[in-house]
Short mmCIF file of C-alpha atoms and ligand atoms in Angstrom, two decimals:
data_model
loop_
_atom_site.label_atom_id
_atom_site.label_comp_id
_atom_site.label_asym_id
_atom_site.label_seq_id
_atom_site.Cartn_x
_atom_site.Cartn_y
_atom_site.Cartn_z
CA UNK A 27 -36.32 46.73 -98.59
CA UNK A 28 -35.26 50.00 -100.20
CA UNK A 29 -33.26 52.53 -98.18
CA UNK A 30 -33.96 56.16 -99.08
CA UNK A 31 -31.36 58.89 -99.39
CA UNK A 32 -32.00 60.58 -96.08
CA UNK A 33 -31.25 64.31 -96.19
CA UNK A 34 -32.63 64.92 -92.69
CA UNK A 35 -30.64 67.25 -90.45
CA UNK A 36 -30.62 64.98 -87.42
CA UNK A 37 -30.89 62.35 -86.23
CA UNK A 38 -29.34 61.66 -89.58
CA UNK A 39 -28.53 58.75 -91.83
CA UNK A 40 -25.79 56.35 -90.78
CA UNK A 41 -23.77 54.29 -93.24
CA UNK A 42 -25.80 51.25 -94.29
CA UNK A 43 -22.86 48.94 -93.54
CA UNK A 44 -22.81 50.29 -89.96
CA UNK A 45 -26.53 49.61 -89.54
CA UNK A 46 -26.01 46.08 -90.90
CA UNK A 47 -23.10 45.37 -88.57
CA UNK A 48 -25.16 46.54 -85.57
CA UNK A 49 -28.05 44.34 -86.71
CA UNK A 50 -25.80 41.31 -87.16
CA UNK A 51 -24.27 41.70 -83.70
CA UNK A 52 -27.46 42.76 -81.94
CA UNK A 53 -28.49 39.41 -80.42
CA UNK A 54 -25.06 37.89 -80.09
CA UNK A 55 -22.13 40.26 -79.59
CA UNK A 56 -18.97 38.52 -80.77
CA UNK A 57 -20.11 35.06 -79.70
CA UNK A 58 -21.06 36.09 -76.16
CA UNK A 59 -24.64 34.83 -76.44
CA UNK A 60 -25.97 38.23 -75.37
CA UNK A 61 -26.25 41.63 -76.98
CA UNK A 62 -23.89 44.44 -75.99
CA UNK A 63 -26.79 46.51 -74.62
CA UNK A 64 -27.73 43.63 -72.31
CA UNK A 65 -24.39 43.46 -70.49
CA UNK A 66 -22.59 45.57 -67.93
CA UNK A 67 -20.96 48.85 -68.79
CA UNK A 68 -18.13 47.53 -66.63
CA UNK A 69 -17.72 44.28 -68.57
CA UNK A 70 -14.47 43.57 -70.36
CA UNK A 71 -16.42 43.45 -73.63
CA UNK A 72 -17.70 47.00 -73.25
CA UNK A 73 -14.32 48.17 -71.95
CA UNK A 74 -12.81 47.00 -75.22
CA UNK A 75 -15.45 48.94 -77.17
CA UNK A 76 -14.90 52.24 -75.37
CA UNK A 77 -11.11 51.87 -75.56
CA UNK A 78 -11.32 51.20 -79.27
CA UNK A 79 -13.63 54.19 -79.75
CA UNK A 80 -11.09 56.44 -78.01
CA UNK A 81 -8.15 55.15 -79.97
CA UNK A 82 -9.92 55.23 -83.33
CA UNK A 83 -11.06 58.78 -82.65
CA UNK A 84 -7.52 59.89 -81.77
CA UNK A 85 -6.10 58.14 -84.80
CA UNK A 86 -8.64 59.57 -87.24
CA UNK A 87 -8.83 63.11 -85.87
CA UNK A 88 -5.21 63.65 -84.82
CA UNK A 89 -6.43 64.84 -81.41
CA UNK A 90 -3.39 65.92 -79.35
CA UNK A 91 -2.59 63.98 -76.16
CA UNK A 92 -3.39 66.94 -73.91
CA UNK A 93 -7.08 66.70 -74.91
CA UNK A 94 -9.38 64.34 -73.04
CA UNK A 95 -12.23 62.44 -74.73
CA UNK A 96 -15.47 62.38 -72.72
CA UNK A 97 -18.83 60.74 -73.51
CA UNK A 98 -21.37 62.99 -71.81
CA UNK A 99 -25.07 62.46 -71.21
CA UNK A 100 -27.74 64.66 -72.70
CA UNK A 101 -26.77 65.51 -76.25
CA UNK A 102 -25.44 68.82 -77.50
CA UNK A 103 -27.82 71.14 -75.70
CA UNK A 104 -26.92 69.68 -72.31
CA UNK A 105 -23.42 70.99 -73.03
CA UNK A 106 -24.93 74.48 -73.41
CA UNK A 107 -25.28 74.22 -69.59
CA UNK A 108 -22.18 72.13 -68.92
CA UNK A 109 -19.78 74.44 -70.77
CA UNK A 110 -20.47 77.50 -68.58
CA UNK A 111 -20.67 75.36 -65.43
CA UNK A 112 -17.24 73.89 -66.17
CA UNK A 113 -15.47 76.93 -67.58
CA UNK A 114 -17.00 80.19 -66.33
CA UNK A 115 -15.27 79.97 -62.94
CA UNK A 116 -11.83 80.23 -64.61
CA UNK A 117 -11.88 84.00 -64.02
CA UNK A 118 -13.53 85.87 -61.12
CA UNK A 119 -15.54 88.10 -63.47
CA UNK A 120 -17.47 85.03 -64.71
CA UNK A 121 -17.53 86.47 -68.23
CA UNK A 122 -18.00 84.58 -71.47
CA UNK A 123 -18.44 85.87 -75.01
CA UNK A 124 -20.73 84.21 -77.55
CA UNK A 125 -20.58 84.48 -81.33
CA UNK A 126 -24.13 84.36 -82.58
CA UNK A 127 -24.42 82.67 -85.95
CA UNK A 128 -27.73 80.89 -85.66
CA UNK A 129 -30.40 79.37 -83.51
CA UNK A 130 -28.16 76.92 -81.64
CA UNK A 131 -25.65 79.68 -80.87
CA UNK A 132 -28.48 81.80 -79.44
CA UNK A 133 -29.80 78.91 -77.35
CA UNK A 134 -26.28 78.28 -76.03
CA UNK A 135 -25.89 81.95 -75.13
CA UNK A 136 -29.25 82.09 -73.35
CA UNK A 137 -28.51 78.98 -71.33
CA UNK A 138 -25.08 80.31 -70.34
CA UNK A 139 -26.69 83.55 -69.11
CA UNK A 140 -28.02 81.56 -66.15
CA UNK A 141 -24.47 81.01 -64.89
CA UNK A 142 -22.44 84.11 -65.73
CA UNK A 143 -22.06 87.47 -67.42
CA UNK A 144 -22.53 86.64 -71.04
CA UNK A 145 -21.99 89.02 -73.95
CA UNK A 146 -22.60 88.73 -77.67
CA UNK A 147 -19.24 89.43 -79.30
CA UNK A 148 -20.61 89.32 -82.87
CA UNK A 149 -23.90 88.42 -84.49
CA UNK A 150 -25.44 88.06 -87.93
CA UNK A 151 -28.99 88.09 -86.62
CA UNK A 152 -29.88 91.25 -88.58
CA UNK A 153 -29.56 89.31 -91.84
CA UNK A 154 -31.26 86.16 -90.49
CA UNK A 155 -27.89 84.45 -89.96
CA UNK A 156 -27.13 84.16 -93.67
CA UNK A 157 -23.39 84.67 -92.98
CA UNK A 158 -20.59 84.48 -90.44
CA UNK A 159 -20.22 87.95 -88.88
CA UNK A 160 -16.94 89.86 -88.66
CA UNK A 161 -15.30 89.38 -85.31
CA UNK A 162 -12.16 90.95 -83.90
CA UNK A 163 -10.75 88.95 -80.96
CA UNK A 164 -8.98 92.13 -79.81
CA UNK A 165 -12.42 93.38 -78.73
CA UNK A 166 -12.60 90.72 -75.98
CA UNK A 167 -12.07 91.69 -72.35
CA UNK A 168 -8.91 90.04 -71.02
CA UNK A 169 -10.86 88.58 -68.07
CA UNK A 170 -13.17 86.56 -70.34
CA UNK A 171 -13.35 82.92 -69.25
CA UNK A 172 -14.04 81.53 -72.73
CA UNK A 173 -15.46 82.33 -76.18
CA UNK A 174 -18.17 80.13 -77.69
CA UNK A 175 -19.00 79.60 -81.35
CA UNK A 176 -21.03 77.16 -83.45
CA UNK A 177 -18.67 75.94 -86.14
CA UNK A 178 -21.33 74.74 -88.58
CA UNK A 179 -24.80 76.26 -88.49
CA UNK A 180 -27.07 73.36 -89.24
CA UNK A 181 -30.24 75.38 -89.77
CA UNK A 182 -28.85 78.24 -91.85
CA UNK A 183 -26.20 76.35 -93.82
CA UNK A 184 -23.16 78.41 -92.92
CA UNK A 185 -19.83 77.52 -91.36
CA UNK A 186 -16.69 79.12 -90.01
CA UNK A 187 -14.10 78.44 -92.69
CA UNK A 188 -11.40 79.83 -90.47
CA UNK A 189 -11.52 80.06 -86.71
CA UNK A 190 -10.70 83.25 -84.82
CA UNK A 191 -7.47 83.34 -82.84
CA UNK A 192 -8.60 84.12 -79.30
CA UNK A 193 -5.10 83.83 -77.83
CA UNK A 194 -5.08 82.77 -74.19
CA UNK A 195 -8.89 82.85 -73.94
CA UNK A 196 -10.11 79.32 -74.66
CA UNK A 197 -12.24 78.94 -77.77
CA UNK A 198 -15.16 76.52 -77.30
CA UNK A 199 -16.90 75.13 -80.37
CA UNK A 200 -20.21 73.36 -80.86
CA UNK A 201 -19.27 71.06 -83.74
CA UNK A 202 -22.37 68.88 -83.59
CA UNK A 203 -23.10 69.05 -87.29
CA UNK A 204 -19.58 68.75 -88.64
CA UNK A 205 -17.12 66.99 -86.34
CA UNK A 206 -14.95 64.60 -88.41
CA UNK A 207 -16.19 66.06 -91.69
CA UNK A 208 -13.12 68.29 -92.04
CA UNK A 209 -9.56 68.39 -90.77
CA UNK A 210 -8.94 70.55 -87.72
CA UNK A 211 -6.08 72.11 -85.85
CA UNK A 212 -7.18 71.25 -82.32
CA UNK A 213 -4.64 73.66 -80.86
CA UNK A 214 -7.01 76.49 -81.82
CA UNK A 215 -9.55 75.24 -79.27
CA UNK A 216 -9.97 74.79 -75.55
CA UNK A 217 -12.99 72.52 -75.85
CA UNK A 218 -15.16 71.03 -78.59
CA UNK A 219 -18.45 69.25 -78.18
CA UNK A 220 -20.79 67.46 -80.55
CA UNK A 221 -24.09 65.65 -80.17
CA UNK A 222 -23.57 62.28 -81.81
CA UNK A 223 -26.65 62.25 -84.03
CA UNK A 224 -25.30 64.04 -87.11
CA UNK A 225 -21.92 62.57 -87.98
CA UNK A 226 -21.13 60.13 -85.19
CA UNK A 227 -24.03 57.89 -84.15
CA UNK A 228 -27.38 57.95 -82.36
CA UNK A 229 -28.90 60.86 -80.41
CA UNK A 230 -28.83 61.56 -76.68
CA UNK A 231 -25.12 61.78 -75.98
CA UNK A 232 -22.34 64.24 -76.72
CA UNK A 233 -18.68 63.76 -77.38
CA UNK A 234 -16.64 66.35 -75.48
CA UNK A 235 -12.99 67.02 -76.25
CA UNK A 236 -11.37 69.22 -73.65
CA UNK A 237 -7.86 70.45 -72.98
CA UNK A 238 -6.80 68.86 -69.70
CA UNK A 239 -5.72 72.12 -68.04
CA UNK A 240 -9.35 73.33 -68.28
CA UNK A 241 -10.68 70.46 -66.17
CA UNK A 242 -11.40 70.67 -62.45
CA UNK A 243 -12.79 74.21 -62.31
CA UNK A 244 -16.53 73.51 -62.30
CA UNK A 245 -18.88 75.76 -60.35
CA UNK A 246 -19.50 74.26 -56.89
CA UNK A 247 -23.14 73.44 -57.57
CA UNK A 248 -22.47 71.66 -60.87
CA UNK A 249 -24.27 68.29 -60.92
CA UNK A 250 -21.64 65.54 -60.76
CA UNK A 251 -22.89 64.14 -64.03
CA UNK A 252 -22.25 67.46 -65.78
CA UNK A 253 -18.81 67.95 -64.26
CA UNK A 254 -16.33 67.10 -66.99
CA UNK A 255 -13.61 66.16 -64.49
CA UNK A 256 -15.92 63.43 -63.12
CA UNK A 257 -16.15 61.99 -66.65
CA UNK A 258 -12.40 62.26 -67.08
CA UNK A 259 -11.63 60.42 -63.83
CA UNK A 260 -14.12 57.61 -64.49
CA UNK A 261 -13.48 57.13 -68.23
CA UNK A 262 -17.07 58.40 -68.70
CA UNK A 263 -18.37 55.53 -66.54
CA UNK A 264 -19.30 57.28 -63.30
CA UNK A 265 -22.77 55.85 -63.79
CA UNK A 266 -24.25 53.60 -66.47
CA UNK A 267 -23.50 55.32 -69.71
CA UNK A 268 -25.24 54.85 -73.04
CA UNK A 269 -23.26 51.83 -74.11
CA UNK A 270 -25.21 51.47 -77.33
CA UNK A 271 -24.40 55.00 -78.50
CA UNK A 272 -20.68 54.53 -77.81
CA UNK A 273 -20.74 51.19 -79.63
CA UNK A 274 -22.48 52.76 -82.65
CA UNK A 275 -19.92 55.56 -82.68
CA UNK A 276 -17.19 52.92 -82.69
CA UNK A 277 -18.73 51.31 -85.76
CA UNK A 278 -19.02 54.71 -87.48
CA UNK A 279 -15.32 55.38 -86.79
CA UNK A 280 -14.36 51.98 -88.23
CA UNK A 281 -16.37 52.85 -91.32
CA UNK A 282 -14.67 56.25 -91.56
CA UNK A 283 -11.28 54.59 -91.39
CA UNK A 284 -12.28 52.31 -94.27
CA UNK A 285 -13.25 55.43 -96.24
CA UNK A 286 -9.67 56.69 -95.96
CA UNK A 287 -10.06 58.88 -92.88
CA UNK A 288 -10.90 62.52 -92.35
CA UNK A 289 -8.82 64.01 -95.21
CA UNK A 290 -10.48 61.65 -97.69
CA UNK A 291 -14.00 62.24 -96.37
CA UNK A 292 -13.39 65.99 -96.38
CA UNK A 293 -12.45 65.90 -100.07
CA UNK A 294 -15.57 63.84 -100.77
CA UNK A 295 -17.76 66.18 -98.68
CA UNK A 296 -16.46 69.19 -100.61
CA UNK A 297 -17.19 67.45 -103.87
CA UNK A 298 -20.72 66.49 -102.75
CA UNK A 299 -21.49 70.05 -101.63
CA UNK A 300 -20.10 71.47 -104.87
CA UNK A 301 -22.46 69.28 -106.92
CA UNK A 302 -25.44 70.87 -105.15
CA UNK A 303 -24.13 74.44 -105.02
CA UNK A 304 -23.19 74.31 -108.71
CA UNK A 305 -26.75 73.24 -109.49
CA UNK A 306 -28.09 76.16 -107.45
CA UNK A 307 -25.70 78.70 -108.97
CA UNK A 308 -26.21 77.61 -112.58
CA UNK A 309 -29.79 78.92 -112.69
CA UNK A 310 -32.06 81.67 -111.39
CA UNK A 311 -34.67 79.04 -110.58
CA UNK A 312 -32.93 78.18 -107.28
CA UNK A 313 -31.54 80.68 -104.80
CA UNK A 314 -28.90 79.76 -102.22
CA UNK A 315 -29.81 80.92 -98.71
CA UNK A 316 -26.30 81.44 -97.32
CA UNK A 317 -23.51 83.83 -98.31
CA UNK A 318 -21.29 81.97 -100.79
CA UNK A 319 -18.14 82.69 -98.78
CA UNK A 320 -19.59 81.00 -95.70
CA UNK A 321 -21.43 78.06 -97.20
CA UNK A 322 -21.54 74.84 -95.20
CA UNK A 323 -20.46 71.58 -96.77
CA UNK A 324 -22.79 69.66 -94.40
CA UNK A 325 -26.11 71.52 -94.81
CA UNK A 326 -26.92 73.11 -98.17
CA UNK A 327 -29.84 75.52 -97.84
CA UNK A 328 -31.73 76.99 -100.77
CA UNK A 329 -35.08 78.19 -101.94
CA UNK A 330 -37.01 78.16 -105.18
CA UNK A 331 -37.39 81.60 -106.79
CA UNK A 332 -41.12 80.86 -106.84
CA UNK A 333 -41.44 79.71 -103.21
CA UNK A 334 -44.95 78.38 -103.83
CA UNK A 335 -43.30 75.49 -105.71
CA UNK A 336 -41.44 74.26 -102.63
CA UNK A 337 -44.26 71.96 -101.48
CA UNK A 338 -44.44 70.23 -104.85
CA UNK A 339 -40.63 69.94 -104.92
CA UNK A 340 -40.60 68.23 -101.54
CA UNK A 341 -43.49 65.87 -102.34
CA UNK A 342 -41.99 64.76 -105.64
CA UNK A 343 -38.51 64.39 -104.17
CA UNK A 344 -39.91 62.20 -101.42
CA UNK A 345 -41.60 59.94 -103.99
CA UNK A 346 -38.20 59.44 -105.62
CA UNK A 347 -36.57 58.35 -102.38
CA UNK A 348 -35.03 61.76 -101.59
CA UNK A 349 -36.22 62.02 -98.02
CA UNK A 350 -36.49 64.89 -95.48
CA UNK A 351 -35.39 67.82 -97.66
CA UNK A 352 -37.71 70.35 -96.01
CA UNK A 353 -35.85 73.41 -94.75
CA UNK A 354 -36.04 74.47 -91.11
CA UNK A 355 -38.96 76.80 -90.42
CA UNK A 356 -36.56 79.66 -89.54
CA UNK A 357 -35.23 79.67 -93.13
CA UNK A 358 -37.92 77.93 -95.14
CA UNK A 359 -37.30 76.34 -98.54
CA UNK A 360 -35.08 73.33 -98.86
CA UNK A 361 -32.17 71.96 -96.87
CA UNK A 362 -30.02 69.06 -98.00
CA UNK A 363 -28.07 67.71 -95.05
CA UNK A 364 -25.19 65.77 -96.53
CA UNK A 365 -23.18 64.47 -93.62
CA UNK A 366 -20.31 62.00 -93.97
CA UNK A 367 -22.67 59.06 -94.44
CA UNK A 368 -24.47 60.55 -97.46
CA UNK A 369 -23.06 58.84 -100.55
CA UNK A 370 -22.05 60.87 -103.61
CA UNK A 371 -24.83 59.06 -105.43
CA UNK A 372 -27.42 60.67 -103.15
CA UNK A 373 -26.19 64.14 -104.10
CA UNK A 374 -26.10 63.20 -107.78
CA UNK A 375 -29.70 61.99 -107.62
CA UNK A 376 -30.76 65.17 -105.85
CA UNK A 377 -29.09 67.31 -108.54
CA UNK A 378 -30.70 65.26 -111.32
CA UNK A 379 -34.06 65.76 -109.61
CA UNK A 380 -33.46 69.51 -109.23
CA UNK A 381 -32.71 69.85 -112.95
CA UNK A 382 -35.71 67.77 -113.93
CA UNK A 383 -38.01 69.71 -111.60
CA UNK A 384 -36.75 72.99 -113.04
CA UNK A 385 -37.27 71.79 -116.61
CA UNK A 386 -40.87 70.91 -115.82
CA UNK A 387 -41.65 74.04 -113.74
CA UNK A 388 -39.21 76.74 -114.93
C1 PLP B 426 -28.43 69.39 -83.79
C2 PLP B 426 -27.63 70.43 -83.12
C3 PLP B 426 -27.76 70.70 -81.75
C4 PLP B 426 -28.81 70.05 -80.89
O1 PLP B 426 -28.39 68.83 -80.44
P1 PLP B 426 -29.21 68.05 -79.29
O2 PLP B 426 -28.40 66.80 -79.15
O3 PLP B 426 -30.59 67.83 -79.82
O4 PLP B 426 -29.20 68.87 -78.08
C5 PLP B 426 -26.93 71.65 -81.20
N1 PLP B 426 -26.02 72.31 -81.94
C6 PLP B 426 -25.88 72.09 -83.25
C7 PLP B 426 -24.86 72.85 -84.04
C8 PLP B 426 -26.68 71.13 -83.89
O5 PLP B 426 -26.56 70.92 -85.20
#
């Protein structure tokens, strides 16, 4: 069996050693004679898994003690509903401000509009989200319940290098496509959420990190299983949770620890992204899609100066085991998603292919 270098944006590649460990333990979890997904979410075996996932996450991320870790159903977009339901009632005006930097930010803003008075505090829509827009937190109304941003824009290949200081108004970040890829100062945020399927594990669940003083203020009609305080009180086990996803995340965190932790993976991620961006910038054959200042180190987006060559590029890349490089339809061209699990070698092979393709078609 040959494993490809999977550049897909999500669900995305997981470290091969993690997939092997899950395979090896699948039928017989630690000598139990049953697989973990066959036993109770209230068993002592699963309890140990979720406890270990919490403690590894805290250790690796440096999450402060006043933040709670929740494992919430429904992936990232379910949090587009849960965030306003849990936070909009903080202030009577029911206001929230959204920073629009891409498709997921827009979807989050539209969903929130069902629950409160939502404004767009800054947007880069006019330039097809090729950059992070200027934003002055002083422009926010004091009675704003929270501010929402998307820290890494998976489709457009941009990221917030620095986060705005919103003072006493909690900053909420969708970090689905970059959590644990870079070091963070959690004190800049009120809440962070991430679907697991990019850097953390399988799809269908989100990790939510929330400052404890923000819990317990959900709108009265919030479904119990979207109320973050219900997750907090039950250690995310109010009902049967996705034990397999939490277990896979645990394995990914163990792998990350073996890699040297977040600082080490961040340095490696920067190096991987630089390989690709240097290849783009060294020629007129390729054109980067995002503003250089705001480039993502998780999703590198680019086009070919002759866009009619993109199909051939993708077909040939695929033949060489460079899988799923097609850009999102909103940007076109090529997107290399290079999450934590992508080895340096995958980026090197992509760059070698880019140079070879240019030599033959330039
Ligand atoms: C992938 C992605 C999502 C969508 O996640 P789902 O789990 O499919 O809802 C949302 N936000 C960002 C930034 C993403 O990259």
